[in-house]
Coordinates of C-alpha atoms in Angstrom, one line a residue:
M1 CA 87.3 55.2 55.9
S2 CA 89.1 51.9 56.2
S3 CA 90.4 52.9 59.7
L4 CA 86.8 53.6 60.7
N5 CA 85.6 50.2 59.5
A6 CA 88.5 48.6 61.3
F7 CA 87.5 50.5 64.5
C8 CA 83.9 49.4 64.2
A9 CA 85.0 45.8 63.6
S10 CA 87.2 45.8 66.6
F11 CA 84.5 47.5 68.7
C12 CA 81.9 44.9 67.7
S13 CA 84.3 42.1 68.5
F14 CA 84.0 43.0 72.2
S15 CA 81.2 41.4 74.1
F16 CA 79.1 43.7 76.2
S17 CA 76.5 42.7 78.8
P18 CA 73.1 44.4 78.4
L19 CA 73.7 46.3 81.6
S20 CA 77.1 47.7 80.4
F21 CA 75.6 48.6 77.1
C22 CA 72.7 50.5 78.9
V23 CA 75.2 52.3 81.1
L24 CA 77.2 53.3 78.0
L25 CA 74.1 54.7 76.3
L26 CA 73.1 56.6 79.4
T27 CA 76.5 58.1 79.7
L28 CA 76.5 59.2 76.0
Y29 CA 73.0 60.7 76.5
Q30 CA 74.1 62.7 79.6
I31 CA 77.1 64.0 77.7
K32 CA 74.8 65.1 74.9
Q33 CA 72.4 66.8 77.3
K34 CA 75.3 68.6 79.1
H35 CA 76.5 69.9 75.7
K36 CA 73.1 71.2 74.8
S37 CA 72.8 72.9 78.2
N38 CA 76.2 74.6 77.8
T39 CA 75.3 75.7 74.3
R40 CA 72.1 77.3 75.5
F41 CA 73.9 79.0 78.3
Y42 CA 76.5 80.3 75.8
Y43 CA 73.9 81.8 73.5
Q44 CA 72.1 83.4 76.4
L45 CA 75.3 84.9 77.6
I46 CA 76.3 86.5 74.3
E47 CA 72.8 87.9 74.0
L48 CA 73.5 89.9 77.2
F49 CA 77.2 90.5 76.6
P50 CA 78.0 90.4 72.9
E51 CA 81.6 91.2 73.6
F52 CA 82.0 87.6 75.0
K53 CA 81.2 86.0 71.7
K54 CA 83.9 83.7 70.6
P55 CA 85.7 84.6 67.3
P56 CA 85.3 82.2 64.4
I57 CA 87.8 79.4 64.1
S58 CA 89.2 80.8 60.9
S59 CA 90.5 83.9 62.8
Y60 CA 92.4 81.8 65.3
P61 CA 96.2 81.9 65.2
P62 CA 98.0 78.9 63.5
L63 CA 98.6 77.0 66.8
L64 CA 94.9 77.1 67.6
N65 CA 93.5 76.6 64.2
P66 CA 92.5 73.0 63.3
K67 CA 93.5 73.6 59.7
W68 CA 97.1 74.1 60.9
F69 CA 97.1 70.6 62.5
I70 CA 95.9 69.1 59.2
E71 CA 98.6 70.9 57.3
N72 CA 101.1 69.8 60.0
E73 CA 100.1 66.2 59.5
E74 CA 100.7 66.5 55.8
T75 CA 104.1 68.0 56.5
K76 CA 104.9 65.1 58.7
R77 CA 103.9 62.7 55.9
D78 CA 106.1 64.6 53.5
S79 CA 109.0 64.4 55.9
V80 CA 108.5 60.6 56.2
V81 CA 108.7 60.4 52.4
E82 CA 111.8 62.6 52.3
S83 CA 113.4 60.4 55.1
K84 CA 112.8 57.3 53.0
V85 CA 114.3 58.9 49.9
T86 CA 117.3 60.0 52.0
N87 CA 117.8 56.5 53.4
T88 CA 117.6 55.0 49.8
M89 CA 120.3 57.5 48.6
D90 CA 122.5 56.5 51.6
L91 CA 122.1 52.8 50.6
L92 CA 123.0 53.6 47.0
Q93 CA 126.0 55.6 48.1
S94 CA 127.2 52.9 50.4
S95 CA 126.8 50.3 47.5
V96 CA 128.8 52.5 45.1
C97 CA 131.5 52.8 47.8
H98 CA 131.5 49.1 48.3
E99 CA 132.0 48.5 44.6
A100 CA 134.8 51.0 44.4
K101 CA 136.5 49.3 47.3
A102 CA 136.1 45.9 45.6
S103 CA 137.6 47.2 42.4
H104 CA 140.4 48.7 44.3
N105 CA 141.2 45.4 46.0
E106 CA 141.2 43.6 42.6
T107 CA 143.6 46.2 41.3
M108 CA 145.9 45.7 44.3
A109 CA 145.8 41.9 43.9
T110 CA 146.7 42.2 40.2
N111 CA 149.5 44.6 41.0
I112 CA 150.9 42.2 43.6
S113 CA 151.1 39.4 40.9
L114 CA 153.2 41.6 38.6
R115 CA 156.9 41.0 38.0
G116 CA 159.4 42.2 40.6
S117 CA 160.6 45.1 38.4
E118 CA 157.0 46.2 37.8
V119 CA 156.0 45.9 41.4
D120 CA 158.3 48.8 42.3
K121 CA 156.5 50.9 39.7
A122 CA 153.1 49.6 40.8
I123 CA 153.5 50.3 44.5
P124 CA 153.6 54.1 44.2
N125 CA 150.6 54.0 41.8
A126 CA 148.7 51.8 44.3
E127 CA 149.6 54.1 47.2
S128 CA 148.6 57.1 45.1
L129 CA 145.3 55.4 44.3
K130 CA 144.8 54.6 48.0
D131 CA 145.6 58.2 49.0
S132 CA 143.3 59.5 46.4
T133 CA 140.4 57.2 47.5
T134 CA 141.0 58.2 51.2
S135 CA 141.1 61.9 50.3
L136 CA 138.0 61.6 48.2
L137 CA 136.1 59.8 51.0
F138 CA 137.4 62.4 53.6
N139 CA 136.4 65.4 51.4
N140 CA 133.0 63.8 50.7
N141 CA 132.4 63.2 54.4
T142 CA 133.6 66.7 55.3
Q143 CA 131.3 68.3 52.7
T144 CA 128.4 66.2 53.9
Q145 CA 129.0 67.3 57.5
R146 CA 129.2 70.9 56.5
D147 CA 126.0 70.6 54.4
S148 CA 124.3 68.8 57.3
K149 CA 125.5 71.5 59.8
K150 CA 124.4 74.3 57.5
D151 CA 121.0 72.6 57.0
K152 CA 120.7 72.2 60.8
E153 CA 121.5 75.8 61.5
Q154 CA 119.1 76.9 58.8
L155 CA 116.4 74.7 60.3
I156 CA 117.0 76.0 63.8
H157 CA 116.9 79.6 62.5
H158 CA 113.7 78.8 60.6
C159 CA 112.1 77.3 63.7
K160 CA 113.0 80.3 65.8
D161 CA 111.6 82.6 63.2
Y162 CA 108.5 80.6 63.0
K163 CA 108.1 80.4 66.8
N164 CA 108.6 84.1 67.2
E165 CA 106.2 84.8 64.3
T166 CA 103.6 82.5 65.8
I167 CA 103.9 84.0 69.3
H168 CA 103.6 87.5 67.8
N169 CA 100.6 86.5 65.7
T170 CA 98.9 84.9 68.7
Q171 CA 99.5 87.8 71.0
S172 CA 98.4 90.2 68.3
H173 CA 95.3 88.2 67.6
F174 CA 94.2 88.1 71.2
R175 CA 95.2 91.8 71.7
D176 CA 93.2 92.8 68.7
S177 CA 90.3 90.4 68.8
A178 CA 89.8 90.0 72.6
P179 CA 86.8 92.1 73.8
I180 CA 87.7 95.1 75.9
L181 CA 85.6 94.9 79.1
S182 CA 83.4 97.9 79.6
Y183 CA 82.5 98.2 83.3
Q184 CA 79.7 100.5 82.2
D185 CA 77.9 97.4 80.8
I186 CA 78.7 95.0 83.6
P187 CA 76.7 95.1 86.8
A188 CA 78.8 95.5 89.9
E189 CA 77.5 92.3 91.4
L190 CA 78.5 90.3 88.3
A191 CA 81.9 92.0 88.2
W192 CA 82.5 91.0 91.8
E193 CA 81.4 87.4 91.3
M194 CA 83.6 87.1 88.1
N195 CA 86.6 88.4 90.1
L196 CA 87.2 91.2 87.6
P197 CA 89.9 93.6 88.7
L198 CA 88.8 96.9 90.2
P199 CA 88.5 99.6 87.5
R200 CA 92.0 101.2 87.2
R201 CA 90.8 104.7 87.9
Y202 CA 93.0 105.3 91.0
N203 CA 96.4 106.9 90.9
N204 CA 97.7 105.7 94.2
L205 CA 97.1 103.2 96.9
A206 CA 97.2 103.6 100.7
I207 CA 97.3 100.7 103.1
L208 CA 96.4 102.0 106.6
F209 CA 96.2 100.2 109.9
G210 CA 94.2 100.7 113.1
G211 CA 96.2 102.1 116.0
S212 CA 98.7 103.8 113.7
G213 CA 97.3 107.3 113.3
H214 CA 95.2 106.4 110.3
A215 CA 92.4 108.7 111.4
A216 CA 94.8 111.7 111.6
L217 CA 96.4 110.9 108.2
L218 CA 92.9 110.8 106.6
N219 CA 92.1 114.2 108.2
F220 CA 95.3 115.6 106.8
L221 CA 94.5 114.2 103.3
R222 CA 91.0 115.7 103.5
R223 CA 92.6 119.0 104.3
L224 CA 94.5 118.7 101.0
N225 CA 91.1 118.2 99.2
A226 CA 92.6 114.9 97.8
C227 CA 90.0 112.8 96.0
M228 CA 89.9 109.6 98.0
L229 CA 87.9 106.4 98.2
Y230 CA 87.9 104.9 101.6
I231 CA 87.6 101.1 101.9
N232 CA 86.8 99.6 105.3
I233 CA 85.5 96.1 104.9
N234 CA 85.5 95.6 108.7
N235 CA 82.7 98.2 108.9
G236 CA 80.5 96.3 106.5
L237 CA 81.5 98.0 103.2
D238 CA 79.7 96.5 100.3
C239 CA 82.6 95.4 98.1
K240 CA 80.5 95.4 95.0
S241 CA 79.8 99.1 95.3
L242 CA 83.5 99.8 94.7
Y243 CA 83.1 99.1 91.0
G244 CA 80.4 101.8 90.6
K245 CA 82.4 104.3 92.7
L246 CA 85.5 103.8 90.7
I247 CA 83.7 104.0 87.4
T248 CA 82.1 107.3 88.1
N249 CA 85.0 108.9 89.9
K250 CA 88.7 109.4 89.1
I251 CA 90.4 108.6 92.5
E252 CA 93.7 110.1 93.5
L253 CA 94.1 107.8 96.5
L254 CA 92.4 104.5 97.2
C255 CA 92.6 104.0 100.9
Y256 CA 92.3 100.5 102.4
T257 CA 92.2 100.2 106.2
E258 CA 93.0 96.9 107.9
W259 CA 92.5 95.7 111.4
T260 CA 92.1 91.9 111.4
F261 CA 92.7 90.5 107.9
S262 CA 90.4 87.7 108.9
S263 CA 87.8 87.9 106.1
Y264 CA 87.8 86.2 102.7
N265 CA 86.6 89.5 101.2
N266 CA 89.8 91.2 102.6
E267 CA 92.1 88.9 100.6
K268 CA 89.8 89.1 97.5
I269 CA 89.6 92.8 97.4
L270 CA 93.4 93.1 97.7
S271 CA 94.0 90.7 94.9
L272 CA 91.7 92.7 92.6
M273 CA 93.7 95.9 93.1
D274 CA 95.9 95.1 90.1
S275 CA 96.7 98.6 88.9
K276 CA 100.4 99.4 88.7
V277 CA 100.5 102.3 91.1
P278 CA 102.6 103.5 94.0
C279 CA 101.6 102.6 97.6
I280 CA 101.8 104.3 100.9
M281 CA 101.9 101.9 103.9
L282 CA 101.3 103.4 107.3
V283 CA 103.3 101.7 110.1
R284 CA 104.1 102.2 113.8
D285 CA 106.0 100.7 116.6
P286 CA 104.0 97.5 117.4
I287 CA 104.2 97.9 121.2
A288 CA 102.8 101.5 120.8
R289 CA 100.0 100.1 118.5
M290 CA 99.1 97.5 121.2
K291 CA 99.0 100.3 123.8
H292 CA 96.7 102.3 121.6
E293 CA 94.4 99.3 121.0
V294 CA 94.1 98.6 124.8
N295 CA 93.3 102.3 125.4
H296 CA 91.0 102.7 122.5
G297 CA 87.7 101.8 124.2
R298 CA 84.3 101.5 122.5
P299 CA 81.2 103.6 122.2
K300 CA 78.3 102.5 124.2
P301 CA 75.7 100.6 122.1
S302 CA 72.9 103.0 123.0
N303 CA 75.1 106.0 122.4
Q304 CA 72.8 108.9 121.6
V305 CA 74.0 112.1 120.0
I306 CA 71.3 114.6 121.1
Y307 CA 70.9 115.3 124.8
K308 CA 68.9 117.6 127.0
L309 CA 70.6 119.8 129.5
T310 CA 69.2 117.6 132.3
E311 CA 71.2 114.6 131.0
L312 CA 74.7 115.8 131.7
D313 CA 75.7 112.6 133.3
L314 CA 74.7 110.6 130.3
A315 CA 76.5 113.2 128.0
V316 CA 79.9 112.3 129.5
D317 CA 79.3 108.5 130.1
R318 CA 79.7 107.4 126.5
I319 CA 82.7 105.1 126.5
Y320 CA 83.6 101.7 127.9
Y321 CA 86.4 99.1 127.7
Y322 CA 86.4 95.3 127.3
K323 CA 87.9 93.4 130.2
D324 CA 87.6 89.7 129.1
K325 CA 86.7 87.5 126.1
A326 CA 83.1 87.3 127.4
N327 CA 82.7 90.9 126.4
N328 CA 82.3 92.1 130.0
I329 CA 83.0 95.8 130.2
D330 CA 84.8 98.2 132.5
Q331 CA 85.2 101.9 132.9
T332 CA 89.0 101.8 132.5
P333 CA 91.4 100.1 130.0
Q334 CA 92.2 96.4 130.9
I335 CA 95.6 95.2 129.7
Q336 CA 94.7 91.5 130.0
I337 CA 92.7 91.7 126.8
L338 CA 96.0 91.2 125.0
D339 CA 95.6 87.5 126.0
F340 CA 92.0 87.2 124.7
D341 CA 90.6 86.5 121.3
I342 CA 89.8 90.1 120.7
Y343 CA 93.5 90.9 120.2
G344 CA 95.8 88.1 121.2
K345 CA 94.3 85.6 118.7
I346 CA 94.0 88.0 115.8
N347 CA 97.1 89.1 113.9
I348 CA 96.9 92.8 113.3
F349 CA 100.5 93.1 112.2
Q350 CA 100.3 91.4 108.7
Y351 CA 102.3 94.0 106.8
S352 CA 104.2 91.5 104.6
Q353 CA 101.2 89.2 104.2
I354 CA 99.0 92.0 102.9
L355 CA 101.6 93.3 100.5
S356 CA 102.0 89.8 99.0
K357 CA 98.3 89.8 98.1
I358 CA 98.4 92.9 96.0
P359 CA 99.7 92.4 92.4
N360 CA 101.7 94.9 90.4
L361 CA 102.7 97.3 93.2
D362 CA 105.0 99.8 91.6
N363 CA 106.6 101.4 94.7
I364 CA 106.1 101.0 98.4
R365 CA 106.5 104.1 100.6
Y366 CA 106.6 103.1 104.3
L367 CA 105.3 106.0 106.4
D368 CA 106.1 105.8 110.1
M369 CA 103.4 107.4 112.3
Q370 CA 106.1 109.6 113.9
E371 CA 106.4 111.4 110.6
I372 CA 102.8 112.7 110.9
V373 CA 103.1 113.9 114.5
G374 CA 103.7 117.5 115.6
R375 CA 106.0 119.8 113.6
R376 CA 107.1 117.0 111.2
T377 CA 103.6 116.7 109.8
F378 CA 103.6 119.7 107.4
D379 CA 106.9 118.8 105.8
T380 CA 105.8 115.2 105.5
M381 CA 102.6 116.1 103.7
V382 CA 104.6 118.3 101.3
R383 CA 106.8 115.4 100.4
L384 CA 103.9 113.0 100.0
S385 CA 102.1 115.5 97.7
K386 CA 105.2 115.7 95.5
E387 CA 105.8 111.9 95.5
F388 CA 102.2 110.9 94.8
G389 CA 100.8 113.8 92.8
L390 CA 98.5 115.0 95.5
P391 CA 97.4 118.6 96.1
T392 CA 100.1 120.7 97.9
P393 CA 99.4 121.7 101.5
K394 CA 98.9 125.4 102.0
E395 CA 101.2 127.4 104.3
E396 CA 98.2 128.9 106.1
D397 CA 97.2 125.4 107.1
R398 CA 100.5 124.7 108.8
G399 CA 98.9 125.1 112.2
F400 CA 96.3 122.5 111.5
F401 CA 98.9 119.9 110.4
E402 CA 101.2 120.6 113.3
S403 CA 98.5 120.6 116.0
K404 CA 97.8 117.5 118.0
I405 CA 94.5 115.8 117.3
N406 CA 93.5 114.7 120.8
D407 CA 92.1 111.2 121.2
Q408 CA 91.0 112.0 124.7
Y409 CA 87.6 113.1 123.2
R410 CA 87.1 109.8 121.3
Y411 CA 83.4 108.8 121.6
L412 CA 82.8 111.8 123.9
L413 CA 82.6 114.4 121.1
P414 CA 80.8 115.5 119.0
I415 CA 77.5 115.7 120.8
T416 CA 74.5 118.0 120.5
F417 CA 72.4 119.7 123.2
K418 CA 68.8 120.5 122.5
I419 CA 67.3 123.6 124.1
D420 CA 63.7 123.9 123.1
D421 CA 64.0 123.9 119.3
I422 CA 67.6 125.1 119.3
L423 CA 70.5 122.6 118.7
I424 CA 74.0 123.4 120.0
L425 CA 76.8 121.3 118.7
V426 CA 79.9 120.6 120.9
Q427 CA 83.0 119.8 118.9
Q428 CA 86.8 120.0 118.9
T429 CA 88.0 123.4 117.6
L430 CA 90.1 121.5 115.0
S431 CA 87.0 120.0 113.5
A432 CA 84.9 123.2 113.7
P433 CA 81.9 123.0 111.2
K434 CA 82.0 125.5 108.4
D435 CA 78.2 125.9 108.3
K436 CA 77.9 127.1 112.0
I437 CA 79.4 129.8 114.2
D438 CA 81.2 129.5 117.5
I439 CA 79.2 131.1 120.3
T440 CA 81.5 130.1 123.2
S441 CA 82.7 133.6 123.8
A442 CA 79.1 135.0 123.5
L443 CA 78.0 132.6 126.2
E444 CA 81.0 133.6 128.4
L445 CA 81.9 130.0 129.1
D446 CA 85.2 128.9 130.7
L447 CA 86.5 126.0 128.7
C448 CA 88.9 124.9 131.5
G449 CA 91.7 124.3 129.0
L450 CA 89.6 122.1 126.8
K451 CA 90.1 122.6 123.0
I452 CA 86.4 122.6 122.2
G453 CA 83.8 125.0 121.0
F454 CA 80.0 125.5 121.1
F455 CA 78.5 125.9 117.6
I456 CA 75.1 127.0 116.4
V457 CA 73.4 127.9 113.1
T458 CA 73.8 131.6 112.5
S459 CA 70.1 132.3 112.2
L460 CA 69.5 130.9 115.7
E461 CA 72.2 132.8 117.6
S462 CA 70.0 135.8 118.4
K463 CA 67.1 133.6 119.4
L464 CA 69.3 131.7 121.9
L465 CA 70.9 134.9 123.4
A466 CA 67.4 136.4 123.8
K467 CA 66.1 133.6 125.9
E468 CA 64.8 134.6 129.3
D469 CA 66.5 131.6 131.0
L470 CA 69.8 132.2 129.2
E471 CA 71.7 132.4 132.6
S472 CA 70.3 128.9 133.5
T473 CA 71.4 127.6 130.1
K474 CA 74.9 129.0 130.5
S475 CA 75.2 127.5 134.0
K476 CA 74.2 124.0 132.8
L477 CA 76.6 124.2 129.9
Q478 CA 79.4 125.2 132.3
Q479 CA 78.6 122.2 134.4
Y480 CA 78.9 120.1 131.4
I481 CA 82.4 121.5 130.6
I482 CA 83.5 120.7 134.2
A483 CA 82.1 117.1 133.9
L484 CA 83.8 116.7 130.5
K485 CA 87.1 118.0 131.9
E486 CA 86.9 115.4 134.8
K487 CA 86.1 112.6 132.3
T488 CA 89.0 113.4 130.0
Q489 CA 91.4 113.6 133.0
S490 CA 90.1 110.2 134.1
V491 CA 90.6 108.8 130.6
E492 CA 94.2 110.1 130.4
S493 CA 95.2 108.9 133.9
N494 CA 94.0 105.4 133.4
K495 CA 95.7 104.8 130.0
V496 CA 98.1 101.8 129.8
T497 CA 101.7 102.7 128.9
E498 CA 104.2 100.9 126.6
Q499 CA 106.2 100.0 129.6
Q500 CA 103.2 98.2 131.1
I501 CA 102.7 96.3 127.9
L502 CA 106.3 95.1 128.0
E503 CA 106.0 94.1 131.6
Y504 CA 102.8 92.2 130.8
L505 CA 104.4 90.3 127.9
K506 CA 107.4 89.5 130.1
E507 CA 105.2 87.8 132.7
H508 CA 103.0 86.0 130.2
K509 CA 105.0 83.6 128.0
E510 CA 102.2 82.4 125.8
A511 CA 101.2 86.0 124.8
R512 CA 104.8 86.9 124.3
N513 CA 105.4 84.0 122.0
I514 CA 102.2 84.8 120.0
Y515 CA 103.2 88.4 119.3
K516 CA 106.9 87.4 118.7
K517 CA 105.6 85.2 115.9
Y518 CA 103.3 87.9 114.5
F519 CA 106.2 90.4 114.4
D520 CA 108.6 88.0 112.8
E521 CA 106.2 87.1 110.0
G522 CA 104.8 90.6 109.4
F523 CA 108.0 92.6 109.4
V524 CA 109.9 90.7 106.7
Y525 CA 109.6 93.3 103.9
I526 CA 110.0 96.4 106.1
K527 CA 113.2 95.0 107.6
Q528 CA 114.6 94.5 104.2
M529 CA 113.5 97.9 102.7
R530 CA 113.5 100.2 105.7
P531 CA 115.7 98.9 108.5
D532 CA 116.0 102.5 109.7
I533 CA 112.3 102.5 110.7
I534 CA 112.7 99.2 112.6
E535 CA 115.7 100.6 114.5
S536 CA 113.7 103.7 115.4
W537 CA 111.0 101.7 117.1
K538 CA 112.2 102.0 120.7
Y539 CA 109.8 99.7 122.4
Y540 CA 110.0 97.0 119.7
Q541 CA 113.7 96.9 120.2
E542 CA 113.2 96.5 124.0
F543 CA 110.7 93.7 123.2
E544 CA 113.3 91.9 121.0
K545 CA 116.0 92.3 123.6
M546 CA 113.6 90.9 126.3
C547 CA 112.8 87.9 124.1
E548 CA 116.5 87.1 123.6
E549 CA 117.2 87.4 127.3
M550 CA 114.2 85.2 128.2
D551 CA 115.2 82.6 125.6
S552 CA 118.7 82.6 126.9
E553 CA 117.6 82.2 130.5
N554 CA 115.2 79.3 129.5
K555 CA 118.1 77.6 127.7
K556 CA 120.3 77.9 130.7
R557 CA 117.5 76.6 133.0
I558 CA 116.9 73.6 130.7
Y559 CA 120.6 72.9 130.5
A560 CA 120.8 73.0 134.3
I561 CA 117.9 70.7 134.7
K562 CA 119.3 68.2 132.2
S563 CA 122.7 68.3 133.9
Y564 CA 121.1 67.7 137.3
Q565 CA 119.1 64.7 135.9
N566 CA 122.3 63.3 134.4
K567 CA 124.0 63.5 137.7
L568 CA 121.2 61.7 139.4
N569 CA 121.2 59.0 136.7
T570 CA 125.0 58.4 136.9
G571 CA 125.0 58.6 140.7

């Protein structure tokens, strides 16, 4: 109370201007209103989510309980009193020692004044007294040091025990009293805004990349009937819906596909994948990836899926390619897009950067695309099923896994022809629909080597074959097959090769430096963990060698120019 009176007296001693005093009152009022607002918000929150209610202060661990601080202050006061008592005892001890020394000096002086015959007798006694005093003081100091050391060790041990006990109690408190979040009671939108981790209901994680065979891998995984959740933010996936899907489904493989890594949501969704699970990362020779991206093409914006037999030209003209950053298009792939913003200014090789965003990765399995090509595919899928607990591929599906999934039909198939009220689906035989039958042989069509089929609903087969103009229908479908064959041949013949990519980068220094930087930054982890994969990338090794040679030539050229300039200056 006295301290409060002293504070008030000192506060009143300061002179405030009326304006300053008004500002002070206004500030205090604003603080009070803010406190009321926060309190109202808190009570509204716990009405909606009772699990967020704060536990009472009495249940807090010692370090967080105000009562502990009060007791701690009392302990400090007790220690001050003990310190004063100790100092007093030290003073008394030093006083006693001083008196003992004075008495000893008087004895020595008296002994010195004795007669000569008695001095000889007194000297041994004096020395004995001196030795006894020294021994007594030494033993006393030694015992004091031992006691002090012992007390110190006991204090340290006690502090360690107290610290460990406090930490244990604190952790136990929060582990026992902290509310367990139930995603069933939290709306997906709120969970996303609160940055809550994705529900840990997925057993494995797969990081896939465009231009690396990710579509083929997904087809293989579907063939295994693996329970997957496919995340593709670039195609406008609503991130909030992930919470609902993971709550209602137990996922064997959470698949995340990346092309640009340019969105904030990309980084956020990666950081929320905090379950400690194994990870598959699909990789490929970067020069081969660049070739694939150049040759990839795009579907025409007005791409229809149902055509009449009179629209055969439109049925095969369904793909185009960018040729510059103004989005002008062409009918064939254009290698110069590597320099433009669509590819050259977007880093699609951020392997290391993406891995660094994902917490708690347990094990990273780098999967090179060459492992899922041709005859290696079936054995690779068997290994993956064992490593990641996925369904085992069936021996009867070996042909499916080892066959080549042709990208020459990209954006060309599937399509549907409408003949009156009958729909005929044209699709690759590898992706034959299970709810339809193949009528290719019934129509007696020559596929010209194309791996496609014509499919129809079973109930409509007899109706189609009974049509009076069946021969005309067959003729037009055959014309379509010929046009599709010519289109696929044109697509294949105009594809850019890896060697052309290397030649282009050799001639364009700026593009070469950009991709060199991308590769160096993105391949840090894989170079450390799987150098064998890096060494197997033929075209990447050629690119690295080319960069070294070009840098060496540039250094020689710069050196020659500087030498020539020095000669001119000295001459």
